[in-house]
Amino acid sequence: MSRRSRPLAFLLKVNITNDVKSTRTLSALPPGQKAVVQRVGGPRALRRRLMEMGLLPGTEIEVIRAAPMRDPIELSLRGYRLSIRLAEAAQVTLAPPVELSSTVATDDHALEQAA
Amino acid sequence: MKGSAAEVAPAEEPQPARPQVVLVGNPNAGKTTLYNALSGSRARVGNYPGITVDVRAARANFGDVVADLLDLPGTYSLAARSAEEEVAVRVTLGHGGEAPAAAIVVVDATALTRSLYLALELLETGLPLVIALNMMDEVEASGATIDSAALERDLGVPVVAIAASKKRGLSALREAVERTLSEPSRPASPELAYDEATQGDVESVARAVTEVWPEEGASTRRSQAWARWALLSLGGDELTDIPARLREVTAEVRERAEVSGRDLEDALIAPRYAFLDAITERALTRGLPRKSRTDRLDSVLLHPAWGLGAFLLVMLVVFQALFSWASPAMDAIGEGIGATQSALQAWLPPGVLTDLLTQGIVGGVGNVLVFVPQIALLFLFVGFLEDSGYLARVAFVIDRLMRSVGLHGRAFVPLLSGFACAVPAVMATRTIESRKDRLLTMMALPLMSCSARLPVYVLLISTVFVANRAVLGPISLGSLILFGIYGFSTLASLTAAAVMRRTVLKGERPPLVMELPPYRWPQLGNLLRAVGARVRSFLVDAGTIILAMSVVLWALLSFPKDHALEARFEAQRADVSAAQAPSPERTRALAALDADEAGAQLRASAAGHFGRLIEPALKPLGFDWRVGVGLIGAFAAREVFVSTMGTVFGIADADETSAPLRQTLTRARREDGSLLFTPLSGISLMVFFVFACQCMSTLAIVRRESGSWRWPALLFTYMTGLAYLFSLLVFQIGRALGYS
Ligand SMILES: Nc1nc2c(ncn2[C@@H]2O[C@H](COP(=O)(O)OP(=O)(O)OP(=O)(O)O)[C@@H](O)[C@H]2O)c(=O)[nH]1
């Protein structure tokens, strides 16, 4: 999947895959792609809510689709579906994909490996 | 403590206290289904004073033990920000009241880790638990297996695999609960790896907990669980019953953590998930990944194009049902009330008491009952949409639009229902989670033009315009105006929401973090029970207010009676009867006299006087006192405006299509001799109806759902204020432009 994101990154002139320090957020993750959460930001209420619903650093998530009006988006994590708005997704920082490739991509391993 | 669990389930007869078992679980985990399956009997719905938290209670048997089963609203965690969530937590943990003997945690086994989070939080408090692994049929169908014995070992509490909707595993569950109830022991504490600094924070707060709530300090484990709760919940919350001391200490500790760069949310939540990940890893064997039914349905129902189409279709059906499928039942209720009234009138001696009974009370009961068909239908649909999982998709699809005016995606169904009737629509706001969002929706939706306004618009349009004049091809002037009014009212409602979001209901907009549950077939029994509960709660809580207001309104419109007037009409009737032999003509003449008398009496009534009193205020809008009386009458229900105008102008049995009423209105003149109903004053009056809160039932239901008179008072003030302002503008600008 990281192969698929490369041409897009090239077009946007944003080097996503190689620069470990560049921050990718969940709002920019295209449908069909998976990534591992690095940090959950934003107001306390939002962070608590997201983390209590299992979206926390180390969790692997996949963007399933965007709503017909492009916002909110539907995510798949820990075997269930969650929808959040793009504004909230922008508060979720993703781990660089390099790390993902070294991670066994199952829900349960993701946390242990990242932790 | 306000509203302890004991108040929720008042004992029906004195007897040894039954143990309490609370049912907790995530939304859509199947709690209601399990509750119905376990209790089997009729459930009572309790309600906390001031807050709309439904806590249902029923008796249930667990082996030989009879217990009170309490069903709380679904939640993902114990942490609370709103007063409602606080109540739920307090009942669950028995804070300040009697602690429940046990809790059954309903866990959605298809989302195992996330659902176990709540169970783990409860386990940390030391409450005796039984975990019901629900939806096992779906787990098996997906090819996965869950080793409940492994979970049981890791969690130290009974874990029972069930399928509530298939009534599978219930006897094992009952046995497990019975065992827990009969040998009360605290489950072992799970080994969670909180880091040292965090543990220090928790201990500091736990000391404050013990200080302010001595009973929670009984065990270190419990006080620490409350400390973790406080650290996650307090600060920027809307909780009402938290001692200042606890707030202070919690804020201090949080600040200390912040300064040293520690993230308390992460430090408290991550170890729980690490533990859960480890135990689900041992217990869960996944099936082969394959496209589920939900995925297949969603690829159509949430498709960029088909998804919108499906959405519109579903909403159209709901709308159509409310608008027209309910009307046969509503008509039947109206006829039944009419028949009861005439039967009583024929049977009882004429007099004030008979009038009170027939017009006031039976009429008032009718005012309450007419709402039942729409409420029942709306909740049947809402229940179906919610239990099937589509309601969350409605919010998902429409959130983008709704958000632009500050409303939650879930506000869409209530707003749409507002076109039919504000009363069921206000009740439907319960599907919205946050209280602020709910209030905002409640306050904005009465501006949607409901079906009771339609007769008023029809009467006025046909009075002041040539309604069936074709203007745009087949489109008539009347339907064009009507369309304009509906558009205008929708705009008004959305604008009001946007304005209130920035003023009276200001505040951080709650984020949308919403589960999209798998599609599931709703249980008909659950739906019918929910409809029954809603109808009952409407009849009891709002119905009584509506009935009382109906009687008061009837009295205002009927008293004081002018006896001289009565005698004069009696004499005229006697004259007519004496002068003519019985003939259709004589009957007509008598009926005309009756109608005239009703008009004269109405003018002499308190409402008539009040109409005259407010006439100076109505004149700048283009209305006179007779319209004022109509507006007072319309407070019972807007369509009553039409029949009240009939009475004022001495037309019997008028409805919005009756030609005599229309003709009389067209000819009616003000005291200065000018025409009362001109296109300008007609538009002004329609604009008044678009905005004005001419509906006591709406006020009664907002009172019921918001829990205080403050919100209906605000609703009435702002709507009537807007109505006055806009009518004034329309009439005065129109006049200035040379219209009359
Ligand atoms: N397949 C399956 N479906 C179930 C089971 N239990 C409940 N359901 C369905 O799941 C949906 C949600 O069930 P509810 O009982 O309404 O869930 P709830 O937890 O009360 O939801 P809230 O009222 O939102 O808290 C309904 O459509 C049920 O028919 C089960 O064991 N198996």
Coordinates of N, CA, C and O and ligand atoms in Angstrom, one line a residue, chain B residues 24-36 56 71-75 106 110 133-139 162-168 293 383-384 386-389 410 517-524 526-527, ligand 1:
Chain B
V24 N -25.4 -3.0 31.7 CA -24.7 -1.9 31.1 C -24.0 -2.5 29.8 O -23.9 -3.7 29.7
G25 N -23.7 -1.6 28.9 CA -23.1 -2.0 27.7 C -23.0 -0.9 26.7 O -23.6 0.2 26.9
N26 N -22.3 -1.1 25.6 CA -22.1 -0.1 24.6 C -23.5 0.1 23.9 O -24.3 -0.8 23.9
P27 N -23.7 1.3 23.2 CA -24.9 1.4 22.4 C -24.9 0.3 21.4 O -23.9 -0.1 20.9
N28 N -26.1 -0.3 21.1 CA -26.2 -1.3 20.1 C -25.6 -2.7 20.4 O -25.5 -3.5 19.6
A29 N -25.2 -2.8 21.7 CA -24.6 -4.1 22.1 C -25.7 -5.2 22.3 O -25.4 -6.4 22.4
G30 N -27.0 -4.8 22.3 CA -28.1 -5.7 22.5 C -28.6 -5.7 23.9 O -29.3 -6.6 24.3
K31 N -28.4 -4.6 24.6 CA -28.9 -4.5 26.0 C -30.4 -4.6 26.1 O -31.0 -5.3 26.9
T32 N -31.1 -3.8 25.2 CA -32.6 -3.8 25.3 C -33.1 -5.2 25.0 O -34.0 -5.7 25.6
T33 N -32.5 -5.8 24.0 CA -33.0 -7.2 23.6 C -32.8 -8.1 24.8 O -33.7 -8.9 25.1
L34 N -31.6 -8.0 25.4 CA -31.4 -8.9 26.6 C -32.3 -8.6 27.8 O -32.8 -9.5 28.4
Y35 N -32.5 -7.3 28.0 CA -33.4 -6.8 29.0 C -34.8 -7.4 28.8 O -35.4 -8.0 29.8
N36 N -35.3 -7.3 27.6 CA -36.6 -7.8 27.4 C -36.7 -9.3 27.5 O -37.6 -9.9 28.0
R56 N -34.9 2.0 32.9 CA -36.0 1.1 32.9 C -35.7 0.1 34.0 O -34.6 -0.3 34.2
D71 N -32.1 -1.1 33.4 CA -31.5 -1.0 32.1 C -31.1 0.5 31.9 O -31.9 1.4 32.0
L72 N -29.8 0.7 31.7 CA -29.3 2.1 31.6 C -29.0 2.4 30.1 O -28.8 1.5 29.3
P73 N -29.0 3.7 29.7 CA -28.6 4.0 28.3 C -27.2 3.5 28.0 O -26.3 3.4 28.9
G74 N -27.0 3.1 26.7 CA -25.7 2.6 26.3 C -24.6 3.6 26.4 O -24.8 4.8 26.2
T75 N -23.4 3.1 26.7 CA -22.3 4.0 26.8 C -21.0 3.2 26.5 O -20.9 2.0 26.7
V106 N -23.1 -6.2 28.9 CA -23.4 -6.8 27.6 C -22.3 -6.4 26.6 O -22.0 -5.2 26.4
T110 N -18.6 -9.0 18.4 CA -18.0 -8.8 17.1 C -17.0 -7.6 17.2 O -16.3 -7.3 16.3
L133 N -21.3 -12.2 26.6 CA -20.7 -12.1 25.3 C -21.8 -12.2 24.3 O -22.2 -13.4 23.9
N134 N -22.4 -11.1 23.8 CA -23.6 -11.2 22.9 C -23.2 -11.2 21.5 O -22.0 -11.0 21.1
M135 N -24.1 -11.5 20.6 CA -23.9 -11.5 19.2 C -23.0 -12.7 18.8 O -22.3 -12.7 17.7
M136 N -23.0 -13.8 19.6 CA -22.1 -14.9 19.3 C -22.6 -15.6 18.0 O -21.7 -16.2 17.3
D137 N -23.8 -15.5 17.6 CA -24.3 -16.0 16.3 C -23.5 -15.4 15.2 O -23.1 -16.0 14.2
E138 N -23.3 -14.1 15.3 CA -22.6 -13.4 14.2 C -21.1 -13.7 14.2 O -20.5 -13.9 13.1
V139 N -20.6 -13.9 15.4 CA -19.2 -14.3 15.5 C -19.0 -15.6 14.8 O -18.0 -15.8 14.0
I162 N -23.6 -15.6 24.6 CA -25.1 -15.7 24.4 C -25.4 -15.1 23.0 O -24.5 -14.5 22.3
A163 N -26.6 -15.2 22.5 CA -27.2 -14.5 21.4 C -28.6 -14.1 21.8 O -29.5 -14.8 21.8
A164 N -28.6 -12.8 22.3 CA -29.9 -12.4 23.0 C -31.1 -12.5 22.0 O -32.2 -12.9 22.5
S165 N -30.9 -12.1 20.8 CA -32.0 -12.1 19.9 C -32.5 -13.5 19.6 O -33.6 -13.7 19.2
K166 N -31.6 -14.5 19.7 CA -32.0 -15.9 19.4 C -32.3 -16.6 20.7 O -32.5 -17.8 20.7
K167 N -32.3 -15.8 21.8 CA -32.5 -16.4 23.2 C -31.6 -17.6 23.5 O -31.9 -18.5 24.1
R168 N -30.4 -17.5 23.0 CA -29.4 -18.5 23.2 C -28.5 -18.2 24.4 O -28.1 -17.1 24.5
R293 N -22.0 -8.8 5.1 CA -23.3 -8.3 4.6 C -23.3 -6.8 4.7 O -23.7 -6.0 3.9
G383 N -37.2 3.7 15.6 CA -36.7 2.5 16.2 C -36.2 1.5 15.2 O -35.1 0.9 15.4
F384 N -36.9 1.4 14.0 CA -36.4 0.5 13.0 C -35.0 1.0 12.5 O -34.1 0.2 12.3
E386 N -32.9 2.9 13.9 CA -31.8 2.8 14.9 C -31.4 1.4 15.1 O -30.2 1.1 15.1
D387 N -32.3 0.5 15.3 CA -31.9 -0.9 15.6 C -31.3 -1.6 14.4 O -30.4 -2.4 14.5
S388 N -31.7 -1.1 13.2 CA -31.1 -1.8 12.0 C -29.7 -1.3 11.8 O -28.9 -1.9 11.1
G389 N -29.4 -0.1 12.3 CA -28.0 0.5 12.1 C -28.0 1.6 11.1 O -27.0 2.3 10.9
R410 N -27.6 13.7 13.5 CA -28.7 13.0 14.0 C -30.0 13.9 14.1 O -31.1 13.4 14.4
P517 N -22.6 0.8 13.4 CA -22.8 -0.6 13.7 C -23.1 -1.5 12.5 O -23.6 -1.0 11.5
P518 N -22.8 -2.8 12.6 CA -23.2 -3.6 11.5 C -24.8 -3.6 11.3 O -25.5 -3.4 12.3
Y519 N -25.2 -3.8 10.1 CA -26.7 -3.9 9.9 C -27.2 -5.2 10.6 O -26.6 -6.2 10.5
R520 N -28.3 -5.0 11.3 CA -29.0 -6.1 11.9 C -30.5 -6.0 11.8 O -31.0 -4.9 11.7
W521 N -31.1 -7.2 11.8 CA -32.6 -7.1 11.7 C -33.2 -6.7 13.1 O -32.9 -7.4 14.1
P522 N -33.9 -5.7 13.1 CA -34.6 -5.3 14.4 C -35.6 -6.4 14.8 O -36.1 -7.1 14.0
Q523 N -35.8 -6.4 16.1 CA -36.8 -7.4 16.7 C -38.1 -6.6 16.7 O -38.2 -5.5 17.4
L524 N -39.2 -7.1 16.2 CA -40.5 -6.5 16.2 C -40.9 -6.2 17.6 O -41.4 -5.1 17.9
N526 N -39.1 -5.7 20.3 CA -38.4 -4.5 20.8 C -39.0 -3.2 20.3 O -39.2 -2.2 21.1
L527 N -39.3 -3.2 19.0 CA -39.8 -1.9 18.4 C -41.2 -1.6 19.1 O -41.4 -0.4 19.5
Ligands
LIG1 N1 -27.5 -11.2 15.3 C1 -27.8 -10.7 16.5 N2 -28.4 -9.5 16.7 C2 -28.8 -9.1 17.9 C3 -28.5 -9.8 19.0 N3 -28.9 -9.1 20.1 C4 -29.4 -8.0 19.6 N4 -29.4 -8.0 18.3 C5 -29.8 -6.9 17.4 O1 -28.9 -5.8 17.6 C6 -29.6 -4.5 17.4 C7 -29.4 -3.7 18.7 O2 -30.0 -4.3 19.8 P1 -30.6 -3.5 21.0 O3 -31.1 -4.4 22.0 O4 -31.5 -2.4 20.5 O5 -29.3 -2.8 21.5 P2 -29.1 -1.8 22.7 O6 -27.8 -2.1 23.4 O7 -30.3 -1.8 23.6 O8 -28.9 -0.4 22.0 P3 -29.1 1.0 22.7 O9 -30.6 1.0 23.0 O10 -28.7 1.9 21.6 O11 -28.3 1.1 23.9 C8 -31.1 -4.9 17.2 O12 -31.4 -4.8 15.9 C9 -31.2 -6.4 17.7 O13 -32.2 -7.1 17.0 C10 -27.8 -11.1 18.9 O14 -27.5 -11.8 19.8 N5 -27.5 -11.5 17.6

